[in-house]
Every structure is written in C-alpha cells, then in structure tokens.
PDB file of C-alpha atoms in Angstrom:
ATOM      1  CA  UNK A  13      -1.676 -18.230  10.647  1.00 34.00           C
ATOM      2  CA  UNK A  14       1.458 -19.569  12.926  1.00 35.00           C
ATOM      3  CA  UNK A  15       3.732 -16.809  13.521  1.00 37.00           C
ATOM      4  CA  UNK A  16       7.442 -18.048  12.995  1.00 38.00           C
ATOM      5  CA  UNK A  17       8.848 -14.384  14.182  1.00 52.00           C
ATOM      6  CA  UNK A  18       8.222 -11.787  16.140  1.00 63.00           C
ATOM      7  CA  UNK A  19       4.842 -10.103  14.296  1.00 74.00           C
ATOM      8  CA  UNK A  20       3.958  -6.156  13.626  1.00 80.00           C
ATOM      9  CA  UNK A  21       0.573  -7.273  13.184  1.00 73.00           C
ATOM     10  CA  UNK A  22      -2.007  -4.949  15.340  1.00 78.00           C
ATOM     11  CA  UNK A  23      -5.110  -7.711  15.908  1.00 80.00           C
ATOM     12  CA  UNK A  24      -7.443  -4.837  15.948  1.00 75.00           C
ATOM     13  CA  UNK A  25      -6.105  -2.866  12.865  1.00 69.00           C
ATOM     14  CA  UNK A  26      -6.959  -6.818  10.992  1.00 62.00           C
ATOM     15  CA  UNK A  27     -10.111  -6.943  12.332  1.00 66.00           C
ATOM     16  CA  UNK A  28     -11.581  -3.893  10.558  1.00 59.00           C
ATOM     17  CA  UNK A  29     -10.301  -5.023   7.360  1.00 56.00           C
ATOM     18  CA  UNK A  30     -11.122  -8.601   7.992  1.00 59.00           C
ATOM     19  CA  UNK A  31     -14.906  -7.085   8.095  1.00 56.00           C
ATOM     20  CA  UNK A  32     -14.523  -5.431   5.000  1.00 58.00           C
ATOM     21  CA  UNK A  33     -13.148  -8.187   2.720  1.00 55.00           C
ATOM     22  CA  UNK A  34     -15.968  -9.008   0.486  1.00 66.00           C
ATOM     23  CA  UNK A  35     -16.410  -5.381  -0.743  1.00 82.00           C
ATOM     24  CA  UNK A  36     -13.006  -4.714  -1.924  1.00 85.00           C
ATOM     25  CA  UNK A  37     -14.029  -5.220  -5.921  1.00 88.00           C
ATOM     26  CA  UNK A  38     -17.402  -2.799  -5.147  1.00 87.00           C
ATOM     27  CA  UNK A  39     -16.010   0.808  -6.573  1.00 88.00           C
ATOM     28  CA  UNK A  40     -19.236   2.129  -4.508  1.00 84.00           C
ATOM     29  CA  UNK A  41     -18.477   0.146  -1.584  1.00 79.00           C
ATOM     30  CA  UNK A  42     -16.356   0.496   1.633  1.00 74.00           C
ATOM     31  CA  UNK A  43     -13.405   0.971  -0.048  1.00 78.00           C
ATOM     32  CA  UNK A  44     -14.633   3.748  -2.722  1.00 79.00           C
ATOM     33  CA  UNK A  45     -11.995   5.967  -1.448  1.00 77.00           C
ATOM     34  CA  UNK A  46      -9.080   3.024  -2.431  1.00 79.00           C
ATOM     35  CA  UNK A  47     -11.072   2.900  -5.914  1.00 88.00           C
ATOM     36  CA  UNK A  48     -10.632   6.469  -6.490  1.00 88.00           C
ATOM     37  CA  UNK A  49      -7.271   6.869  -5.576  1.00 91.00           C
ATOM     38  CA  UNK A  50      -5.991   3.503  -7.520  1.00 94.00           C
ATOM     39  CA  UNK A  51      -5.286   5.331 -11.033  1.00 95.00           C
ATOM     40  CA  UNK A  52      -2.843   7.617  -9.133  1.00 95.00           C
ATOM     41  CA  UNK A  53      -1.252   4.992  -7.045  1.00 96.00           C
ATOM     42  CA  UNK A  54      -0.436   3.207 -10.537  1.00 97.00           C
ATOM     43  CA  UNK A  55       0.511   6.257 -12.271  1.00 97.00           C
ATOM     44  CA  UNK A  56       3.346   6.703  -9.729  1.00 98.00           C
ATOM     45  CA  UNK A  57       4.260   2.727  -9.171  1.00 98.00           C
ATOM     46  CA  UNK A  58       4.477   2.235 -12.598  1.00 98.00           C
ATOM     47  CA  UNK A  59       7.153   5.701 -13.423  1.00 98.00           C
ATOM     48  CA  UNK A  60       8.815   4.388 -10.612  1.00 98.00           C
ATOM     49  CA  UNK A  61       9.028   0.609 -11.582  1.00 98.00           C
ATOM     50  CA  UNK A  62       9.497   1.572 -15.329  1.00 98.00           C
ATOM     51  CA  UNK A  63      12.524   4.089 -14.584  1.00 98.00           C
ATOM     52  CA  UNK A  64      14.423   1.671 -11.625  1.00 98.00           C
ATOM     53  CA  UNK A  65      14.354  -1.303 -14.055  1.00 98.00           C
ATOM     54  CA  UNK A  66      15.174   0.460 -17.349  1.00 98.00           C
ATOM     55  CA  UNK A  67      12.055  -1.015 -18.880  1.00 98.00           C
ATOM     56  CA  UNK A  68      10.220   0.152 -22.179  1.00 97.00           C
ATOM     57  CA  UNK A  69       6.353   0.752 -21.330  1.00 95.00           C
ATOM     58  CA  UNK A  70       5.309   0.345 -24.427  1.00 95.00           C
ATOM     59  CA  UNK A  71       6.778  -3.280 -24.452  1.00 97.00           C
ATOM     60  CA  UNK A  72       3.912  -6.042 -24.179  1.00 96.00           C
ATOM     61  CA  UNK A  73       4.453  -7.528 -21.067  1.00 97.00           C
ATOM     62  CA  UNK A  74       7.557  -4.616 -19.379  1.00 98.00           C
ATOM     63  CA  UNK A  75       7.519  -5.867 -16.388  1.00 98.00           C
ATOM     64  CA  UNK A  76       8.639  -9.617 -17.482  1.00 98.00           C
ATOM     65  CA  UNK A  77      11.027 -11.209 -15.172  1.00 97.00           C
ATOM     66  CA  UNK A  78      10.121  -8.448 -11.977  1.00 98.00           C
ATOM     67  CA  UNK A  79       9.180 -10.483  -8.748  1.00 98.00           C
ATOM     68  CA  UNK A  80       6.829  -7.856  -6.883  1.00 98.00           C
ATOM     69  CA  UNK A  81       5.621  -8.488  -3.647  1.00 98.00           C
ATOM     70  CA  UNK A  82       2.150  -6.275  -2.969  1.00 98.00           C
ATOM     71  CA  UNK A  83       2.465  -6.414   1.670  1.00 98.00           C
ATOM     72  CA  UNK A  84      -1.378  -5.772   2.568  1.00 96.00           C
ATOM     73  CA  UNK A  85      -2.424  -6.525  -1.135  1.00 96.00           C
ATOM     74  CA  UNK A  86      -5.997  -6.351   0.186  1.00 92.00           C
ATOM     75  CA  UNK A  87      -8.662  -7.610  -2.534  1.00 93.00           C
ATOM     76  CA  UNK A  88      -5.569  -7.299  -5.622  1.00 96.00           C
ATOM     77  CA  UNK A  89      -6.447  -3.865  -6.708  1.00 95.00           C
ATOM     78  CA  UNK A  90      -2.974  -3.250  -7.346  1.00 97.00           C
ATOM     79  CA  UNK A  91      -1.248  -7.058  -7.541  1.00 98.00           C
ATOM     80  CA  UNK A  92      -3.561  -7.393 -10.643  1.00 97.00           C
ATOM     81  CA  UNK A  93      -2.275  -4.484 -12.734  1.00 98.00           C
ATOM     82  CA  UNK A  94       1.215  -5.722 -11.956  1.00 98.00           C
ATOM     83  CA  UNK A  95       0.305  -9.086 -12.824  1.00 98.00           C
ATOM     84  CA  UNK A  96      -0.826  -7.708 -16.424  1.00 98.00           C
ATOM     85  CA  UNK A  97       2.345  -5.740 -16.978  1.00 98.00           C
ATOM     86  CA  UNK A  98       4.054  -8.858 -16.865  1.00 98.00           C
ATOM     87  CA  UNK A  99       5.770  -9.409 -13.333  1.00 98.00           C
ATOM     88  CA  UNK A 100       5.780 -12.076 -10.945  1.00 98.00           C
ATOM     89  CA  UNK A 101       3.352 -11.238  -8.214  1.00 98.00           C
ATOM     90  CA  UNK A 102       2.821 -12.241  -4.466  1.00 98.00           C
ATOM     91  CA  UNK A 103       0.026 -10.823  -2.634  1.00 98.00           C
ATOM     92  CA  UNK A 104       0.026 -11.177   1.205  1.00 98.00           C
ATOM     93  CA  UNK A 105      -2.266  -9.765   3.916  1.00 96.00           C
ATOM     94  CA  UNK A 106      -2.304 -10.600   7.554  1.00 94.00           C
ATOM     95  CA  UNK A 107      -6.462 -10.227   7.119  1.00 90.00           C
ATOM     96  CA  UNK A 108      -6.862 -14.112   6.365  1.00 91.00           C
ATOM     97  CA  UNK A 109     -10.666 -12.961   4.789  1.00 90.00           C
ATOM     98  CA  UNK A 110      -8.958 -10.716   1.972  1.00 91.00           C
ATOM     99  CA  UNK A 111      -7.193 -13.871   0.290  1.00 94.00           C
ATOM    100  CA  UNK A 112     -10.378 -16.122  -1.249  1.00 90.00           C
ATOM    101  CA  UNK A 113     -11.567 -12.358  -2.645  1.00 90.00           C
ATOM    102  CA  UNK A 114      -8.619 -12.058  -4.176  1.00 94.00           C
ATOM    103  CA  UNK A 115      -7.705 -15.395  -5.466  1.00 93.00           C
ATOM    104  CA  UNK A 116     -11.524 -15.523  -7.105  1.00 90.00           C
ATOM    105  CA  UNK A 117     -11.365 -12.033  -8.668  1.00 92.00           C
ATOM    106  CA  UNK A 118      -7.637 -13.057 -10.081  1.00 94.00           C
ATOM    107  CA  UNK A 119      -8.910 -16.535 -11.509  1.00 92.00           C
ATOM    108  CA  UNK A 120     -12.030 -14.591 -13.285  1.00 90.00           C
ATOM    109  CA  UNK A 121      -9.258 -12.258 -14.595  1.00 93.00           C
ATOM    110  CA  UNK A 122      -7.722 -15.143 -16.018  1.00 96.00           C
ATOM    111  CA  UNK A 123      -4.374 -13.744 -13.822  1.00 97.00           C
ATOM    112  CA  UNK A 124      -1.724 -15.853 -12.118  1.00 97.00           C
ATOM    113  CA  UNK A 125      -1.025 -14.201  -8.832  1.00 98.00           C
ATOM    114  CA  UNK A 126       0.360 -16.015  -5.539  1.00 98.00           C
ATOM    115  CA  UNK A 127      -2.094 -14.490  -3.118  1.00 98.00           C
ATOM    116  CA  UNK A 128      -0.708 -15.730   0.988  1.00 98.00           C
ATOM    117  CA  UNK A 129      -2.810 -15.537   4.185  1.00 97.00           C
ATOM    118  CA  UNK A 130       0.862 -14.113   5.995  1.00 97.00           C
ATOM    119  CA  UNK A 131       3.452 -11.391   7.383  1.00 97.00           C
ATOM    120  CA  UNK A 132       6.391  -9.352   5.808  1.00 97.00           C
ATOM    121  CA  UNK A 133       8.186 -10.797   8.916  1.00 97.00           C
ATOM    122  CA  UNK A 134       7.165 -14.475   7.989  1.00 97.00           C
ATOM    123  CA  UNK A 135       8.090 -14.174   4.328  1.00 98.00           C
ATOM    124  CA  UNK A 136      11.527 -12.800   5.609  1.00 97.00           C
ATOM    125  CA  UNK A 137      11.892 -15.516   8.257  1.00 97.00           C
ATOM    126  CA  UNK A 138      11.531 -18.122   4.862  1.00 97.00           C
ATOM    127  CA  UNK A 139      14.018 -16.338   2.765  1.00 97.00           C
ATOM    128  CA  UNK A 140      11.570 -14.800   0.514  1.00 98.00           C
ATOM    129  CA  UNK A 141      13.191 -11.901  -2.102  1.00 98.00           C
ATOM    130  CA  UNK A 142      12.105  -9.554  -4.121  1.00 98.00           C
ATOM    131  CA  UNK A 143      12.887  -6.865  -6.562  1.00 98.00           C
ATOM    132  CA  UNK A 144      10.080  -4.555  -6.115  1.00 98.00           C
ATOM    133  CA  UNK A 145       7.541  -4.170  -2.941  1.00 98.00           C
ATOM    134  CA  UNK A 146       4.663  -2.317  -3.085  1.00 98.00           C
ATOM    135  CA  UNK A 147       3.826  -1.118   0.783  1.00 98.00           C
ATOM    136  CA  UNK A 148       0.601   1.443   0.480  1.00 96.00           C
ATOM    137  CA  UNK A 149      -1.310   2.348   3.185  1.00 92.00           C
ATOM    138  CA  UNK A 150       0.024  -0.024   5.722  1.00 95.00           C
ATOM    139  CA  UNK A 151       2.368   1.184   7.668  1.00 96.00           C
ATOM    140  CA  UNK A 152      -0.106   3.331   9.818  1.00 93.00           C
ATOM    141  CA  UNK A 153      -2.095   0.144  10.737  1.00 90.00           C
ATOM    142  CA  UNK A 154       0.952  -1.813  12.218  1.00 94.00           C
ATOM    143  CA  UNK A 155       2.190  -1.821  15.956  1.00 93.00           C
ATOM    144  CA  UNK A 156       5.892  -0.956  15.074  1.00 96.00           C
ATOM    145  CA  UNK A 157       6.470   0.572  12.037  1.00 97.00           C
ATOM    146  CA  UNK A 158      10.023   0.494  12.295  1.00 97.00           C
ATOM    147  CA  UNK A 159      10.493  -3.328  12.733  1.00 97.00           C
ATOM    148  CA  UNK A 160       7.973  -3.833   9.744  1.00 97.00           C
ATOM    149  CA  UNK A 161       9.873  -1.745   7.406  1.00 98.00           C
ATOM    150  CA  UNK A 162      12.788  -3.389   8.608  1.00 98.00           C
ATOM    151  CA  UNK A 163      11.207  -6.804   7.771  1.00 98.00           C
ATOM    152  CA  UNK A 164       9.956  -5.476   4.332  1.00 98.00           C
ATOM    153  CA  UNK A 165      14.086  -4.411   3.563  1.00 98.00           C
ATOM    154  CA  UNK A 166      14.762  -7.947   4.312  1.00 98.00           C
ATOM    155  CA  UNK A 167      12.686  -9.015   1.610  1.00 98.00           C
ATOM    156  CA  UNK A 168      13.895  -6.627  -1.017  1.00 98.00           C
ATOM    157  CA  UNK A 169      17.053  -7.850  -3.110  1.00 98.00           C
ATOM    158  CA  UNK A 170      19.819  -5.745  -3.296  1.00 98.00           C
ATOM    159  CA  UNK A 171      18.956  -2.986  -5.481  1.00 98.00           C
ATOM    160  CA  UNK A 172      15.524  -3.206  -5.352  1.00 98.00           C
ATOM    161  CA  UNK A 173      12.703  -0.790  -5.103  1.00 98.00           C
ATOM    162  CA  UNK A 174       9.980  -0.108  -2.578  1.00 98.00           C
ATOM    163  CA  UNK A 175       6.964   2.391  -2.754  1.00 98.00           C
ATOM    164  CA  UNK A 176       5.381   3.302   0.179  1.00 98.00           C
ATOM    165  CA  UNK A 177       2.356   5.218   0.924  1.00 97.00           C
ATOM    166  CA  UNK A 178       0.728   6.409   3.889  1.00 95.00           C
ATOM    167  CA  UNK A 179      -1.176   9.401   5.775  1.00 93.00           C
ATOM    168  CA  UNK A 180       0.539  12.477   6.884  1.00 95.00           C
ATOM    169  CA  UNK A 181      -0.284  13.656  10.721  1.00 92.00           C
ATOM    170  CA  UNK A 182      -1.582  17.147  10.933  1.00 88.00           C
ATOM    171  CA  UNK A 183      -4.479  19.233  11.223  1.00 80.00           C
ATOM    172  CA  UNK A 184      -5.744  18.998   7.530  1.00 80.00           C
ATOM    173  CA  UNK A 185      -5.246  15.023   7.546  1.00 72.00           C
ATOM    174  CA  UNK A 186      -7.630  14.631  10.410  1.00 60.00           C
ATOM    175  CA  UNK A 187     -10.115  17.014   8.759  1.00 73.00           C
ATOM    176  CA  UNK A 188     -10.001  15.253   5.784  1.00 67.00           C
ATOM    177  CA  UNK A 189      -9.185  11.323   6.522  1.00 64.00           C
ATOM    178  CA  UNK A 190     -10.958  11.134   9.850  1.00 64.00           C
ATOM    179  CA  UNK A 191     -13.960  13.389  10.195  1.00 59.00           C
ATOM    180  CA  UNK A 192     -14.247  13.688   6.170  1.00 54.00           C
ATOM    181  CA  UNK A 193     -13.731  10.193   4.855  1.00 56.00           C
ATOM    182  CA  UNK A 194     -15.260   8.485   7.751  1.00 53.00           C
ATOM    183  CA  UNK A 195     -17.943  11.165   9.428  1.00 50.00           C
ATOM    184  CA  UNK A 196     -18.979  13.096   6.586  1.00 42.00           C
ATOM    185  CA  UNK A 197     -18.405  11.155   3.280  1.00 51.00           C
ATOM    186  CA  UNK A 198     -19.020   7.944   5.206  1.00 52.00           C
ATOM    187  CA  UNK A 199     -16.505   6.517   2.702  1.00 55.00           C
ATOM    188  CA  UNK A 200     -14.896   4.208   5.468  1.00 58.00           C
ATOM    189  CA  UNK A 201     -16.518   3.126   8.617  1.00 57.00           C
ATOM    190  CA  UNK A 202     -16.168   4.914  11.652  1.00 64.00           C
ATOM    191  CA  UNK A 203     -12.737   3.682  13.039  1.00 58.00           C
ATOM    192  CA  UNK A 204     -10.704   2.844  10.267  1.00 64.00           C
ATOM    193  CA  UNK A 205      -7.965   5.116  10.623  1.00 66.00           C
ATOM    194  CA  UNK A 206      -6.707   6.204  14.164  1.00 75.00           C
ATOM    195  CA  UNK A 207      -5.112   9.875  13.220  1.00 70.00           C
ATOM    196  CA  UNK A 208      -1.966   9.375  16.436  1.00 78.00           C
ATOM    197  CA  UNK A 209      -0.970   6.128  14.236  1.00 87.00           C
ATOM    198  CA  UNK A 210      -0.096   8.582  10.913  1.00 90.00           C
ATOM    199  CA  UNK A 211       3.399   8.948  10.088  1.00 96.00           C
ATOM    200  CA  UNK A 212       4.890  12.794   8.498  1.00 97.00           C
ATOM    201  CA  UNK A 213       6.994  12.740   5.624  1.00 97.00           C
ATOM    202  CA  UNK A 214      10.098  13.324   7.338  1.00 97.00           C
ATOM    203  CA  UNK A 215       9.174  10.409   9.911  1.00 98.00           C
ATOM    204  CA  UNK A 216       8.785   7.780   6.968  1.00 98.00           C
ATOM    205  CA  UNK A 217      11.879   9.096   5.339  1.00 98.00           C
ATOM    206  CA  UNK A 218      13.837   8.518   8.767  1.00 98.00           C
ATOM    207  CA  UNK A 219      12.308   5.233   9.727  1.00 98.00           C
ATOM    208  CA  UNK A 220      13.426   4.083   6.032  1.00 98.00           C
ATOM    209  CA  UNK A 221      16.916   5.135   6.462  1.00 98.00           C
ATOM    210  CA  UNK A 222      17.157   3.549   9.787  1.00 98.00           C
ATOM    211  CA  UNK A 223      16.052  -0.396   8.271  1.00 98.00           C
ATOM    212  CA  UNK A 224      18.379  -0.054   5.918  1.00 98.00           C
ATOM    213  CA  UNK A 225      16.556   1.792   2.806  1.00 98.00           C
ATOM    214  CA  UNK A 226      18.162   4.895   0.782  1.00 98.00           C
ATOM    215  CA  UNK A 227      14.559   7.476   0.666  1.00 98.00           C
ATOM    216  CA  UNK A 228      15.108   8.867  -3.281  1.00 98.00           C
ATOM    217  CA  UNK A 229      11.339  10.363  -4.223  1.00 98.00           C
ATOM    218  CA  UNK A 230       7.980  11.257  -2.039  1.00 98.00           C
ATOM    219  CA  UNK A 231       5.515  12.858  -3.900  1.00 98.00           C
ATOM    220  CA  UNK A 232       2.018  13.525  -2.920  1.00 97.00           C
ATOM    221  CA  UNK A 233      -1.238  12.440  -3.591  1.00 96.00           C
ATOM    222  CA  UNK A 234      -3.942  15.361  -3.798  1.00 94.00           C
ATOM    223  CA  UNK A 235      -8.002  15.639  -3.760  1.00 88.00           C
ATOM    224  CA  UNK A 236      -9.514  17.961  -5.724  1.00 88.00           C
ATOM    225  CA  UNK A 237     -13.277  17.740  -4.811  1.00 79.00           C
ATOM    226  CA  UNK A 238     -14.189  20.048  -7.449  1.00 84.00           C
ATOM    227  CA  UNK A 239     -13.372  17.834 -10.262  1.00 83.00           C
ATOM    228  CA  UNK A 240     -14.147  14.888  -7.547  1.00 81.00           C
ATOM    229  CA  UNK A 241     -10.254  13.290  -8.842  1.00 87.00           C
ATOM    230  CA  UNK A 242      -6.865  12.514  -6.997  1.00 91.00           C
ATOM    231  CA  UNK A 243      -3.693  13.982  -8.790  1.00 96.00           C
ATOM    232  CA  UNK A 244       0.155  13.569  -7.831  1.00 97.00           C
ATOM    233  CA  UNK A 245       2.086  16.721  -6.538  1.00 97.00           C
ATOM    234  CA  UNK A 246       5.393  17.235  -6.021  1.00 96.00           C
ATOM    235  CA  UNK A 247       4.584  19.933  -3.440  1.00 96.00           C
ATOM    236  CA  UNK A 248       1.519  19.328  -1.765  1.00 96.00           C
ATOM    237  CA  UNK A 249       2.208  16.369   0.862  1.00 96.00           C
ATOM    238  CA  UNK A 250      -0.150  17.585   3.005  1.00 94.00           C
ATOM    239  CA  UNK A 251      -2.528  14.740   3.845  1.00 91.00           C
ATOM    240  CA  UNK A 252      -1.763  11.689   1.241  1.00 92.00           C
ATOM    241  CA  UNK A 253       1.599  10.621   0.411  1.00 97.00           C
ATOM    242  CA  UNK A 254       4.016   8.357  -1.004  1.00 98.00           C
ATOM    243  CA  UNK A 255       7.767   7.215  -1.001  1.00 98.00           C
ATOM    244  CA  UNK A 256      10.303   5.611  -3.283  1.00 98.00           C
ATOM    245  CA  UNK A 257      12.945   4.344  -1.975  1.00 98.00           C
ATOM    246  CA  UNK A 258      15.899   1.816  -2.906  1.00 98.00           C
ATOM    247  CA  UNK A 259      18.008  -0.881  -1.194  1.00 98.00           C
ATOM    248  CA  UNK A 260      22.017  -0.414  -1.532  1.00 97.00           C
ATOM    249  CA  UNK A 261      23.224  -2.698  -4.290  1.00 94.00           C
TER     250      UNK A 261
END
C-alpha cells in the first residue's frame, strides 16, 4: 500500500491483525469474542441506519441506494449483513491479509462487496463519500485518533451517519478486556489490546465534535457471563461502547 497522505496507521497495531486474518470466519477462533458480540453490534447499526434514513425494515432490500463504508472491515462480519440489507458496501483495512478472506467469504455468499487493501485518509485523499460509516473497534488501535476521525468526517456526506465503537479506560475494562479476554478466557492473544490506547466516553464524544461530527447517541454494550450473551444498555458504558453521531447537513 502507497500512502498518498499523512497515515494513522500504527504498523504494530496491523501486525497483530495481519496474523489473525485467516480465522476471522472461525466463531471458535481468535476472534470468538467479535463473533459474540456481532448480533449486538447489528442490533444497534441497523436502529441507527433504519431511523437516520427513514427506511422501512421490513422492506426487502431497506438499505437500497445507502453507500456504507465498513473502516477496519476485518474478515466482512459486518460489510456482509449490510450488503444483504441492500446498501452499497466498501470494506477497507490497512491489514493487507484481511482482504482475500474477505473477498472469498463474500463471493461464497454470493455478495457484491468492494473489499480495499487501504486508509480512511487515502479514501479521503481520492474523494471518496459516503452516507453511512461503520468505525467499530478501531479507533483504539490507531496512532492519532483525532486525525483519523477527522479523515473518516471527510468521507461522510453531509448528513450522514457514523457509528463508532470502542473500549472504555478504567479499572473494570482492564479486568475484563485485558487480563479476562486475553489472560483468562484466552479469547485474543496476549497483546491485542494495549489498555493506555482506550478512549472514555466523554473523550470519543469530544474528539468527534472537534473533526467536525455532531455526537447524538452512545449506548453500551454489556456481558452477562451468566447467560454467556452481550446486550445494549443505555446506562452501563462501563467497558464496551458505542457512538452515533451525524455530519451537519
């Protein structure tokens, strides 16, 4: 990949993922946690989508005519349930490995998705726009998270929508990310998540007004290991979050 623009990109944040890449379609694999999580992520992405656009979900294909861009799309666990709702989809990911998984699982889908080996600040640099962006779990792997989200507003039309999940920075989310996820669960290797890099609620919702974003939702994302399931609360951000938020018109 030839950087046009000045790059976010931390080379040893891609690296970790780039050593993952063929398990991202394994629910019992390295990315089990992501797996787990995914029917809450699309719970959320899909209200959100559904209410922004005025768009019936009951319609056959209600996202018709919605140009999404999925930043750090991964393997497609979440460009390919966009791409069946109708909309226009472009995957990108800096990991240059993630992009054959996904284009392979797509075309055994039978789904049409523009999967890109590049950066949020390349696709801005070539005029790229969308109406929707899906940015989860991202932000706290890139080395400034303020000119990143400023590259991903660059890509949004006017009036457009971007969801935005990360990992809160306290006690509990170290507990349960780091030493849980990683030390205990063994759910992600050792390393995946560096707990200084997280980003609080009220950090995200000020780095989103300063690139030019309006913050109108967070909600979070909780773990009930009881009944082993993720569930969205309005109250508990504690650990696992996420953000709407909207580009002036």
């Amino acid at each position: 990949m030839s950087a046009t623009t000045a790059s976010t990109i931390d080379e040893n944040e891609v690296a970790k993922f780039q050593a993952m890449a063929a398990e991202w379609w394994d629910p019992n694999g390295k990315f089990k946690p992501l797996h787990m999580l995914n029917p809450c992520r699309l719970d959320y992405i899909t209200d959100q989508i559904m209410a922004h656009f005025a768009r019936d979900p009951g319609a056959d294909a209600p996202l018709a005519g919605v140009r999404i861009l999925d930043i750090g799309c991964g393997g497609g666990l979440l460009s390919e349930p966009m791409a069946r709702l109708g909309a226009e989809v472009v995957g990108a990911d800096a990991a240059e490995r993630n992009i054959p998984v996904a284009r392979l699982h797509a075309e055994q889908s039978g789904l049409e998705i523009d999967y890109r080996h590049t950066t949020a600040e390349d696709l801005a640099a070539a005029g790229e726009q969308f109406d929707a962006i899906l940015n989860m779990e991202v932000v706290e792997h890139v080395s400034d998270p303020l000119a990143y989200l400023t590259a991903c507003q660059q890509l949004l039309k006017p009036g457009g929508l971007m969801i935005c999940s990360t990992l809160n920075r306290n006690p509990k989310s170290y507990v349960m990310a780091i030493i849980g996820a990683e030390h205990v669960m063994r759910w992600l290797p050792k390393g995946t998540h560096e707990w200084n890099k997280f980003i609080t609620p009220d950090e995200l919702f000020d780095l989103l007004r300063q690139s030019g974003l309006t913050p109108v939702d967070r909600k979070g994302f909780v773990f009930n290991p009881l009944g082993w399931s993720w569930s969205i609360s309005a109250r508990d951000l504690s650990c696992n979050y996420v953000t709407a938020s909207e580009k002036p018109a």
